[in-house]
Amino acid sequence: MDGEKRGLVAPTGANLDEAARIIRAGGLVAFPTETVYGLGADATSDRAVARLFEVKGRPRLNPLIIHVAGLAAAERQVAFDARAAALARAFWPGPLTLVLARRADSEISLLASAGLDTLALRVPNHPVGRALIEAAARPVAAPSANRSGEVSPTTAAHVADSLGPAVDMILDGGPCPIGLESTVVDLSGPRPAILRPGGVSDDEIEAVVGRLAPPAEDAGRPRSPGRLASHYAPRLPLRLDVRAARPGEALLAFGPKPPAGFAEVSNLSPAGDLAQAAANLFAMLRALDRPEFAAIAVMAIPEAGLGRAINDRLRRAAGA
Ligand code: TXA
Ligand code: MG
């Protein structure tokens, strides 16, 4: 089949410029990395990231890996310690993702990190992926470029088959040399822990930072939601599917007709738009999580499309 017709383009200079323009405008570009094809969005834009979740059809708003051009760009978003610097020196660019404490002045979308105080960062080692990130001149959030539940794509044709016209551009850089996702290492706790095995082995990581935390030992620490639940939870209790106010509550509203009587109201989307609601979710939850309120009351969100992922997050936050 003709590649152009399926949205596949060669990574020429002109196409890379266009891809960078699409990212900066809030669009979605699939691009090759050395591990798998990623579906890239401007990581500083809640709206772009919401669209990414929508297109993937993920049932959960899990935190995404943020792709940056190099160590200096990573250091603008997270706090590096000696272990992180050593791992970055040894494996970047390459198939290693580091989870580190988010800097207070980080510009990454809270939706991209699912509201967590940590960020997962990596510097991919693929000329096309790197050229795109450099041309976009901003951090790029990129999960694997497939619909949720399908295997990760290792060719541009896989991406076209899975996502097709939902993607604004697919940069065809040939097959991915590694074909397996990056290793995710959590450095936000006292001992490094592997959250997801991948392109760099445990032994290679231990050779740089010493003994890893055994998987069972990391109880009580933030973990990769792909394996064990790690999620942002507000300090205040959450009350879901709310129709009427109780004393002292703040309201997280959805839609044009929020009930009256709340101490404060933030509306996820007055127009009832689920992508807008997802984009606002974590920032608004954080803004309402203040001790002056008795609880955060949340209106019902429709259980469809992105609404399912939003409800999954809200239920887990309420149960924490
Ligand atoms: O090879 C790869 O890593 C590919 C290519 C495209 O770079 N990307 C990829 O991205 O697999 P994604 O977003 O699907 O991977 C997310 C993984 C999940 O296991 C997620 O839970 C973990 O990274 N993760 C992301 N942010 C995290 C955080 N703040 N804390 C813990 N785990 C995090
Ligand atoms: Mg995936």
mmCIF file of C-alpha atoms and ligand atoms in Angstrom:
data_model
loop_
_atom_site.group_PDB
_atom_site.id
_atom_site.type_symbol
_atom_site.label_atom_id
_atom_site.label_comp_id
_atom_site.label_asym_id
_atom_site.label_seq_id
_atom_site.Cartn_x
_atom_site.Cartn_y
_atom_site.Cartn_z
ATOM 1 C CA MET A 1 0.000 0.000 0.000
ATOM 2 C CA ASP A 2 1.147 3.549 -0.664
ATOM 3 C CA GLY A 3 2.785 4.839 2.517
ATOM 4 C CA GLU A 4 1.752 8.466 2.050
ATOM 5 C CA LYS A 5 -1.894 7.461 1.920
ATOM 6 C CA ARG A 6 -1.633 5.852 5.345
ATOM 7 C CA GLY A 7 0.015 8.928 6.872
ATOM 8 C CA LEU A 8 3.545 7.491 6.677
ATOM 9 C CA VAL A 9 6.258 9.943 5.676
ATOM 10 C CA ALA A 10 10.016 9.699 5.268
ATOM 11 C CA PRO A 11 12.037 11.546 7.920
ATOM 12 C CA THR A 12 13.334 14.242 5.574
ATOM 13 C CA GLY A 13 14.345 17.641 6.916
ATOM 14 C CA ALA A 14 11.114 19.212 5.691
ATOM 15 C CA ASN A 15 8.968 16.472 7.231
ATOM 16 C CA LEU A 16 10.824 16.729 10.546
ATOM 17 C CA ASP A 17 10.173 20.488 10.575
ATOM 18 C CA GLU A 18 6.490 19.812 9.905
ATOM 19 C CA ALA A 19 6.423 17.139 12.631
ATOM 20 C CA ALA A 20 7.940 19.587 15.113
ATOM 21 C CA ARG A 21 5.347 22.190 14.136
ATOM 22 C CA ILE A 22 2.558 19.632 14.718
ATOM 23 C CA ILE A 23 3.913 18.809 18.187
ATOM 24 C CA ARG A 24 4.170 22.489 19.135
ATOM 25 C CA ALA A 25 0.598 23.037 17.914
ATOM 26 C CA GLY A 26 -0.713 20.302 20.235
ATOM 27 C CA GLY A 27 -0.896 17.495 17.634
ATOM 28 C CA LEU A 28 0.304 13.893 17.698
ATOM 29 C CA VAL A 29 3.311 12.518 15.808
ATOM 30 C CA ALA A 30 4.371 8.862 15.814
ATOM 31 C CA PHE A 31 8.140 8.473 15.619
ATOM 32 C CA PRO A 32 10.746 5.718 15.824
ATOM 33 C CA THR A 33 12.979 5.217 18.833
ATOM 34 C CA GLU A 34 15.551 2.470 19.282
ATOM 35 C CA THR A 35 13.036 0.540 21.432
ATOM 36 C CA VAL A 36 9.548 0.897 19.878
ATOM 37 C CA TYR A 37 7.598 3.566 17.985
ATOM 38 C CA GLY A 38 6.310 6.288 20.294
ATOM 39 C CA LEU A 39 3.208 8.434 19.969
ATOM 40 C CA GLY A 40 4.521 11.887 20.764
ATOM 41 C CA ALA A 41 2.750 14.940 22.173
ATOM 42 C CA ASP A 42 3.957 18.210 23.688
ATOM 43 C CA ALA A 43 4.617 17.139 27.295
ATOM 44 C CA THR A 44 4.009 20.677 28.543
ATOM 45 C CA SER A 45 0.435 20.768 27.214
ATOM 46 C CA ASP A 46 -2.402 19.189 29.211
ATOM 47 C CA ARG A 47 -4.629 19.335 26.136
ATOM 48 C CA ALA A 48 -2.131 17.599 23.863
ATOM 49 C CA VAL A 49 -1.561 14.873 26.453
ATOM 50 C CA ALA A 50 -5.327 14.430 26.924
ATOM 51 C CA ARG A 51 -5.642 13.861 23.184
ATOM 52 C CA LEU A 52 -2.879 11.297 23.388
ATOM 53 C CA PHE A 53 -4.767 9.298 26.037
ATOM 54 C CA GLU A 54 -7.936 9.602 23.978
ATOM 55 C CA VAL A 55 -6.311 8.265 20.807
ATOM 56 C CA LYS A 56 -4.625 5.371 22.612
ATOM 57 C CA GLY A 57 -7.919 4.442 24.241
ATOM 58 C CA ARG A 58 -6.133 3.748 27.517
ATOM 59 C CA PRO A 59 -8.495 2.659 30.278
ATOM 60 C CA ARG A 60 -6.194 4.397 32.758
ATOM 61 C CA LEU A 61 -4.461 7.754 32.997
ATOM 62 C CA ASN A 62 -1.064 6.219 33.754
ATOM 63 C CA PRO A 63 2.001 8.465 33.893
ATOM 64 C CA LEU A 64 3.920 8.721 30.618
ATOM 65 C CA ILE A 65 7.608 8.716 29.767
ATOM 66 C CA ILE A 66 8.923 12.166 28.896
ATOM 67 C CA HIS A 67 11.479 12.165 26.084
ATOM 68 C CA VAL A 68 14.137 14.867 26.128
ATOM 69 C CA ALA A 69 17.145 15.763 23.990
ATOM 70 C CA GLY A 70 19.827 15.229 26.607
ATOM 71 C CA LEU A 71 20.962 15.487 30.211
ATOM 72 C CA ALA A 72 20.694 19.284 30.354
ATOM 73 C CA ALA A 73 17.054 19.149 29.221
ATOM 74 C CA ALA A 74 16.324 16.417 31.787
ATOM 75 C CA GLU A 75 17.901 18.472 34.577
ATOM 76 C CA ARG A 76 15.427 21.274 33.903
ATOM 77 C CA GLN A 77 12.540 18.948 34.884
ATOM 78 C CA VAL A 78 13.839 16.696 37.678
ATOM 79 C CA ALA A 79 16.387 16.712 40.498
ATOM 80 C CA PHE A 80 19.442 14.611 39.633
ATOM 81 C CA ASP A 81 21.512 12.953 42.332
ATOM 82 C CA ALA A 82 24.844 11.113 41.924
ATOM 83 C CA ARG A 83 23.159 7.777 41.066
ATOM 84 C CA ALA A 84 20.973 9.360 38.418
ATOM 85 C CA ALA A 85 23.922 11.201 36.896
ATOM 86 C CA ALA A 86 25.943 7.970 36.783
ATOM 87 C CA LEU A 87 23.118 6.039 35.090
ATOM 88 C CA ALA A 88 22.537 8.853 32.605
ATOM 89 C CA ARG A 89 26.244 8.937 31.765
ATOM 90 C CA ALA A 90 26.320 5.181 31.276
ATOM 91 C CA PHE A 91 23.103 4.658 29.271
ATOM 92 C CA TRP A 92 21.880 7.912 27.714
ATOM 93 C CA PRO A 93 21.061 8.173 24.935
ATOM 94 C CA GLY A 94 19.548 4.699 25.174
ATOM 95 C CA PRO A 95 16.785 2.390 26.421
ATOM 96 C CA LEU A 96 16.781 3.542 30.042
ATOM 97 C CA THR A 97 14.055 5.593 31.735
ATOM 98 C CA LEU A 98 14.786 7.295 35.062
ATOM 99 C CA VAL A 99 12.049 8.126 37.581
ATOM 100 C CA LEU A 100 13.139 11.110 39.645
ATOM 101 C CA ALA A 101 11.600 13.815 41.838
ATOM 102 C CA ARG A 102 9.874 16.443 39.760
ATOM 103 C CA ARG A 103 11.283 19.949 40.171
ATOM 104 C CA ALA A 104 8.906 22.569 41.529
ATOM 105 C CA ASP A 105 9.487 24.665 38.410
ATOM 106 C CA SER A 106 9.054 21.765 35.962
ATOM 107 C CA GLU A 107 6.845 22.711 33.035
ATOM 108 C CA ILE A 108 5.633 19.146 32.376
ATOM 109 C CA SER A 109 1.849 18.676 32.251
ATOM 110 C CA LEU A 110 0.428 17.222 35.473
ATOM 111 C CA LEU A 111 -1.714 14.929 33.328
ATOM 112 C CA ALA A 112 1.454 13.506 31.715
ATOM 113 C CA SER A 113 2.732 12.474 35.168
ATOM 114 C CA ALA A 114 -0.758 11.508 36.406
ATOM 115 C CA GLY A 115 -0.409 14.043 39.193
ATOM 116 C CA LEU A 116 2.654 12.334 40.705
ATOM 117 C CA ASP A 117 5.559 14.202 42.305
ATOM 118 C CA THR A 118 7.955 12.212 40.131
ATOM 119 C CA LEU A 119 8.673 12.193 36.394
ATOM 120 C CA ALA A 120 9.927 9.388 34.150
ATOM 121 C CA LEU A 121 12.503 10.706 31.666
ATOM 122 C CA ARG A 122 14.524 9.245 28.888
ATOM 123 C CA VAL A 123 16.851 10.324 26.083
ATOM 124 C CA PRO A 124 16.175 8.023 23.131
ATOM 125 C CA ASN A 125 18.971 6.893 20.879
ATOM 126 C CA HIS A 126 17.496 7.024 17.403
ATOM 127 C CA PRO A 127 18.439 9.681 14.860
ATOM 128 C CA VAL A 128 14.816 10.328 13.846
ATOM 129 C CA GLY A 129 13.431 10.479 17.390
ATOM 130 C CA ARG A 130 16.271 12.720 18.473
ATOM 131 C CA ALA A 131 15.878 15.032 15.493
ATOM 132 C CA LEU A 132 12.164 15.396 16.233
ATOM 133 C CA ILE A 133 12.679 16.210 19.923
ATOM 134 C CA GLU A 134 15.384 18.721 19.067
ATOM 135 C CA ALA A 135 13.303 20.391 16.361
ATOM 136 C CA ALA A 136 10.207 20.536 18.601
ATOM 137 C CA ALA A 137 12.426 22.195 21.220
ATOM 138 C CA ARG A 138 10.337 20.878 24.062
ATOM 139 C CA PRO A 139 9.898 17.683 26.067
ATOM 140 C CA VAL A 140 7.825 15.039 24.257
ATOM 141 C CA ALA A 141 5.494 12.661 26.128
ATOM 142 C CA ALA A 142 5.415 9.363 24.238
ATOM 143 C CA PRO A 143 3.870 6.030 25.127
ATOM 144 C CA SER A 144 4.117 3.245 22.580
ATOM 145 C CA ALA A 145 2.209 4.168 19.414
ATOM 146 C CA ASN A 146 -0.496 1.519 19.575
ATOM 147 C CA ARG A 147 -4.047 1.382 20.806
ATOM 148 C CA SER A 148 -4.300 0.187 24.384
ATOM 149 C CA GLY A 149 -4.236 -3.606 24.670
ATOM 150 C CA GLU A 150 -2.237 -4.172 21.482
ATOM 151 C CA VAL A 151 1.462 -4.992 21.335
ATOM 152 C CA SER A 152 3.978 -2.187 20.936
ATOM 153 C CA PRO A 153 4.721 -1.254 17.307
ATOM 154 C CA THR A 154 8.218 -1.762 15.949
ATOM 155 C CA THR A 155 7.522 -0.566 12.394
ATOM 156 C CA ALA A 156 5.700 2.452 10.984
ATOM 157 C CA ALA A 157 3.213 0.101 9.295
ATOM 158 C CA HIS A 158 2.266 -1.332 12.726
ATOM 159 C CA VAL A 159 1.490 2.207 13.865
ATOM 160 C CA ALA A 160 -0.653 2.917 10.816
ATOM 161 C CA ASP A 161 -2.543 -0.367 11.299
ATOM 162 C CA SER A 162 -3.225 0.346 14.969
ATOM 163 C CA LEU A 163 -3.878 4.097 15.059
ATOM 164 C CA GLY A 164 -4.327 5.091 11.425
ATOM 165 C CA PRO A 165 -5.788 8.533 10.795
ATOM 166 C CA ALA A 166 -6.035 9.404 14.509
ATOM 167 C CA VAL A 167 -2.344 10.376 14.283
ATOM 168 C CA ASP A 168 -1.361 13.611 12.547
ATOM 169 C CA MET A 169 1.888 12.219 11.137
ATOM 170 C CA ILE A 170 3.841 8.952 11.224
ATOM 171 C CA LEU A 171 7.587 9.337 10.690
ATOM 172 C CA ASP A 172 8.848 6.152 9.066
ATOM 173 C CA GLY A 173 12.358 5.400 10.298
ATOM 174 C CA GLY A 174 12.346 1.698 9.495
ATOM 175 C CA PRO A 175 12.173 -1.113 12.048
ATOM 176 C CA CYS A 176 13.211 -0.380 15.663
ATOM 177 C CA PRO A 177 16.568 -2.019 16.420
ATOM 178 C CA ILE A 178 15.751 -3.144 19.992
ATOM 179 C CA GLY A 179 12.046 -3.868 19.668
ATOM 180 C CA LEU A 180 11.458 -3.928 23.427
ATOM 181 C CA GLU A 181 10.546 -0.974 25.674
ATOM 182 C CA SER A 182 13.046 0.884 27.819
ATOM 183 C CA THR A 183 13.949 -0.274 31.318
ATOM 184 C CA VAL A 184 12.256 1.938 33.928
ATOM 185 C CA VAL A 185 14.362 2.556 37.053
ATOM 186 C CA ASP A 186 12.887 4.337 40.046
ATOM 187 C CA LEU A 187 15.476 6.538 41.757
ATOM 188 C CA SER A 188 12.994 8.480 43.869
ATOM 189 C CA GLY A 189 13.438 6.176 46.887
ATOM 190 C CA PRO A 190 16.429 5.200 49.017
ATOM 191 C CA ARG A 191 17.369 2.251 46.784
ATOM 192 C CA PRO A 192 17.087 2.050 43.019
ATOM 193 C CA ALA A 193 14.264 -0.247 41.917
ATOM 194 C CA ILE A 194 13.366 -1.627 38.502
ATOM 195 C CA LEU A 195 9.739 -0.824 37.734
ATOM 196 C CA ARG A 196 9.733 -2.300 34.242
ATOM 197 C CA PRO A 197 12.353 -4.590 32.728
ATOM 198 C CA GLY A 198 13.481 -3.564 29.258
ATOM 199 C CA GLY A 199 16.374 -2.794 26.953
ATOM 200 C CA VAL A 200 19.005 -2.413 29.713
ATOM 201 C CA SER A 201 19.460 -5.433 32.007
ATOM 202 C CA ASP A 202 19.390 -5.507 35.834
ATOM 203 C CA ASP A 203 23.057 -6.514 35.849
ATOM 204 C CA GLU A 204 24.079 -3.560 33.710
ATOM 205 C CA ILE A 205 22.247 -1.205 36.087
ATOM 206 C CA GLU A 206 23.642 -2.829 39.246
ATOM 207 C CA ALA A 207 27.137 -2.452 37.787
ATOM 208 C CA VAL A 208 26.626 1.324 37.914
ATOM 209 C CA VAL A 209 24.523 1.958 41.039
ATOM 210 C CA GLY A 210 25.008 -1.132 43.172
ATOM 211 C CA ARG A 211 22.352 -3.434 44.521
ATOM 212 C CA LEU A 212 18.791 -2.898 43.413
ATOM 213 C CA ALA A 213 15.830 -3.100 45.747
ATOM 214 C CA PRO A 214 14.235 -6.539 45.408
ATOM 215 C CA PRO A 215 10.781 -6.208 43.844
ATOM 216 C CA ALA A 216 9.036 -7.242 47.080
ATOM 217 C CA GLU A 217 10.916 -4.746 49.229
ATOM 218 C CA ASP A 218 9.642 -1.548 47.746
ATOM 219 C CA ALA A 219 6.317 -1.575 49.592
ATOM 220 C CA GLY A 220 4.970 1.833 50.436
ATOM 221 C CA ARG A 221 6.912 3.672 47.723
ATOM 222 C CA PRO A 222 5.607 5.051 44.471
ATOM 223 C CA ARG A 223 5.694 2.349 41.848
ATOM 224 C CA SER A 224 5.018 1.911 38.217
ATOM 225 C CA PRO A 225 1.258 1.679 37.780
ATOM 226 C CA GLY A 226 1.830 -0.888 35.058
ATOM 227 C CA ARG A 227 2.824 -3.270 37.823
ATOM 228 C CA LEU A 228 1.484 -2.086 41.157
ATOM 229 C CA ALA A 229 -0.865 0.779 41.823
ATOM 230 C CA SER A 230 0.914 4.069 42.231
ATOM 231 C CA HIS A 231 -1.313 7.035 42.064
ATOM 232 C CA TYR A 232 -1.771 10.582 43.089
ATOM 233 C CA ALA A 233 -4.253 10.905 45.923
ATOM 234 C CA PRO A 234 -5.376 14.164 47.509
ATOM 235 C CA ARG A 235 -5.110 14.603 51.279
ATOM 236 C CA LEU A 236 -8.795 15.489 51.567
ATOM 237 C CA PRO A 237 -11.415 12.746 51.287
ATOM 238 C CA LEU A 238 -13.073 12.486 47.866
ATOM 239 C CA ARG A 239 -16.820 11.995 47.586
ATOM 240 C CA LEU A 240 -17.861 10.757 44.142
ATOM 241 C CA ASP A 241 -21.069 10.997 42.058
ATOM 242 C CA VAL A 242 -22.198 13.992 44.066
ATOM 243 C CA ARG A 243 -25.512 15.734 43.369
ATOM 244 C CA ALA A 244 -25.885 17.976 46.426
ATOM 245 C CA ALA A 245 -23.542 19.897 48.718
ATOM 246 C CA ARG A 246 -22.541 18.938 52.227
ATOM 247 C CA PRO A 247 -21.137 21.570 54.603
ATOM 248 C CA GLY A 248 -17.632 22.833 53.864
ATOM 249 C CA GLU A 249 -17.101 20.826 50.694
ATOM 250 C CA ALA A 250 -15.338 22.021 47.557
ATOM 251 C CA LEU A 251 -16.838 20.849 44.268
ATOM 252 C CA LEU A 252 -15.040 19.380 41.281
ATOM 253 C CA ALA A 253 -17.778 19.943 38.727
ATOM 254 C CA PHE A 254 -18.412 18.630 35.233
ATOM 255 C CA GLY A 255 -20.850 20.075 32.734
ATOM 256 C CA PRO A 256 -23.012 23.181 32.493
ATOM 257 C CA LYS A 257 -25.142 22.806 35.634
ATOM 258 C CA PRO A 258 -23.121 22.292 38.823
ATOM 259 C CA PRO A 259 -25.259 22.093 41.990
ATOM 260 C CA ALA A 260 -25.099 25.134 44.294
ATOM 261 C CA GLY A 261 -23.991 25.479 47.903
ATOM 262 C CA PHE A 262 -20.306 24.521 47.758
ATOM 263 C CA ALA A 263 -17.509 26.507 49.433
ATOM 264 C CA GLU A 264 -15.629 26.585 46.112
ATOM 265 C CA VAL A 265 -16.175 25.204 42.613
ATOM 266 C CA SER A 266 -13.705 24.175 39.907
ATOM 267 C CA ASN A 267 -15.317 22.940 36.718
ATOM 268 C CA LEU A 268 -13.415 20.253 34.775
ATOM 269 C CA SER A 269 -15.350 21.198 31.654
ATOM 270 C CA PRO A 270 -18.420 23.450 31.675
ATOM 271 C CA ALA A 271 -19.090 22.264 28.100
ATOM 272 C CA GLY A 272 -18.992 18.606 29.181
ATOM 273 C CA ASP A 273 -15.926 17.828 27.045
ATOM 274 C CA LEU A 274 -14.065 14.754 28.349
ATOM 275 C CA ALA A 275 -10.681 15.652 26.813
ATOM 276 C CA GLN A 276 -10.849 19.046 28.491
ATOM 277 C CA ALA A 277 -11.851 17.356 31.760
ATOM 278 C CA ALA A 278 -8.865 14.987 31.578
ATOM 279 C CA ALA A 279 -6.560 17.907 30.843
ATOM 280 C CA ASN A 280 -7.783 19.760 33.948
ATOM 281 C CA LEU A 281 -8.147 16.769 36.299
ATOM 282 C CA PHE A 282 -4.883 16.707 38.271
ATOM 283 C CA ALA A 283 -4.290 20.451 38.355
ATOM 284 C CA MET A 284 -7.821 21.087 39.681
ATOM 285 C CA LEU A 285 -7.661 18.257 42.235
ATOM 286 C CA ARG A 286 -4.427 19.740 43.561
ATOM 287 C CA ALA A 287 -5.837 23.246 43.647
ATOM 288 C CA LEU A 288 -8.871 22.114 45.691
ATOM 289 C CA ASP A 289 -6.867 19.942 48.091
ATOM 290 C CA ARG A 290 -6.716 22.556 50.878
ATOM 291 C CA PRO A 291 -7.332 21.991 54.598
ATOM 292 C CA GLU A 292 -9.981 24.728 54.709
ATOM 293 C CA PHE A 293 -12.388 22.317 52.970
ATOM 294 C CA ALA A 294 -14.069 19.288 54.541
ATOM 295 C CA ALA A 295 -13.823 17.165 51.390
ATOM 296 C CA ILE A 296 -13.681 17.338 47.620
ATOM 297 C CA ALA A 297 -17.048 16.457 46.136
ATOM 298 C CA VAL A 298 -16.937 15.240 42.533
ATOM 299 C CA MET A 299 -19.854 15.204 40.138
ATOM 300 C CA ALA A 300 -20.531 12.085 38.060
ATOM 301 C CA ILE A 301 -18.395 11.793 34.916
ATOM 302 C CA PRO A 302 -19.865 9.825 31.983
ATOM 303 C CA GLU A 303 -18.459 6.293 31.809
ATOM 304 C CA ALA A 304 -17.431 6.535 28.128
ATOM 305 C CA GLY A 305 -14.182 7.124 26.258
ATOM 306 C CA LEU A 306 -11.777 9.215 28.343
ATOM 307 C CA GLY A 307 -14.465 9.350 31.033
ATOM 308 C CA ARG A 308 -13.643 5.741 31.928
ATOM 309 C CA ALA A 309 -9.995 6.634 32.501
ATOM 310 C CA ILE A 310 -10.948 9.706 34.529
ATOM 311 C CA ASN A 311 -13.327 7.631 36.689
ATOM 312 C CA ASP A 312 -10.638 4.982 37.213
ATOM 313 C CA ARG A 313 -8.318 7.697 38.599
ATOM 314 C CA LEU A 314 -11.030 9.244 40.757
ATOM 315 C CA ARG A 315 -12.079 5.900 42.233
ATOM 316 C CA ARG A 316 -8.483 5.028 43.067
ATOM 317 C CA ALA A 317 -7.881 8.464 44.569
ATOM 318 C CA ALA A 318 -11.064 8.106 46.635
ATOM 319 C CA GLY A 319 -10.078 4.665 47.884
ATOM 320 C CA ALA A 320 -6.542 5.587 48.936
HETATM 321 O O1 TXA B 1 10.745 2.334 25.214
HETATM 322 C C1 TXA B 1 9.940 3.082 25.756
HETATM 323 O O2 TXA B 1 10.060 3.434 26.932
HETATM 324 C C2 TXA B 1 8.767 3.605 24.909
HETATM 325 C C3 TXA B 1 9.345 4.436 23.785
HETATM 326 C C4 TXA B 1 8.275 5.055 22.939
HETATM 327 O O3 TXA B 1 10.216 5.409 24.311
HETATM 328 N N1 TXA B 1 7.876 4.403 25.711
HETATM 329 C C5 TXA B 1 7.029 3.863 26.624
HETATM 330 O O4 TXA B 1 6.292 4.835 27.268
HETATM 331 O O5 TXA B 1 6.937 2.677 26.865
HETATM 332 P P1 TXA B 1 5.096 4.580 28.253
HETATM 333 O O6 TXA B 1 4.610 5.976 28.585
HETATM 334 O O7 TXA B 1 4.117 3.633 27.691
HETATM 335 O O8 TXA B 1 5.776 3.930 29.493
HETATM 336 C C6 TXA B 1 5.301 4.247 30.729
HETATM 337 C C7 TXA B 1 5.996 3.428 31.789
HETATM 338 C C8 TXA B 1 4.950 2.723 32.569
HETATM 339 O O9 TXA B 1 5.410 1.497 33.087
HETATM 340 C C9 TXA B 1 4.695 3.762 33.650
HETATM 341 O O10 TXA B 1 4.023 3.250 34.702
HETATM 342 C C10 TXA B 1 6.108 4.243 33.946
HETATM 343 O O11 TXA B 1 6.699 4.291 32.652
HETATM 344 N N2 TXA B 1 6.132 5.576 34.530
HETATM 345 C C11 TXA B 1 5.974 6.750 33.907
HETATM 346 N N3 TXA B 1 6.041 7.771 34.777
HETATM 347 C C12 TXA B 1 6.253 7.230 35.986
HETATM 348 C C13 TXA B 1 6.420 7.760 37.302
HETATM 349 N N4 TXA B 1 6.386 9.057 37.530
HETATM 350 N N5 TXA B 1 6.624 6.892 38.309
HETATM 351 C C14 TXA B 1 6.669 5.561 38.074
HETATM 352 N N6 TXA B 1 6.524 4.996 36.862
HETATM 353 C C15 TXA B 1 6.317 5.814 35.837
HETATM 354 MG MG MG B 2 2.753 0.212 25.523
#
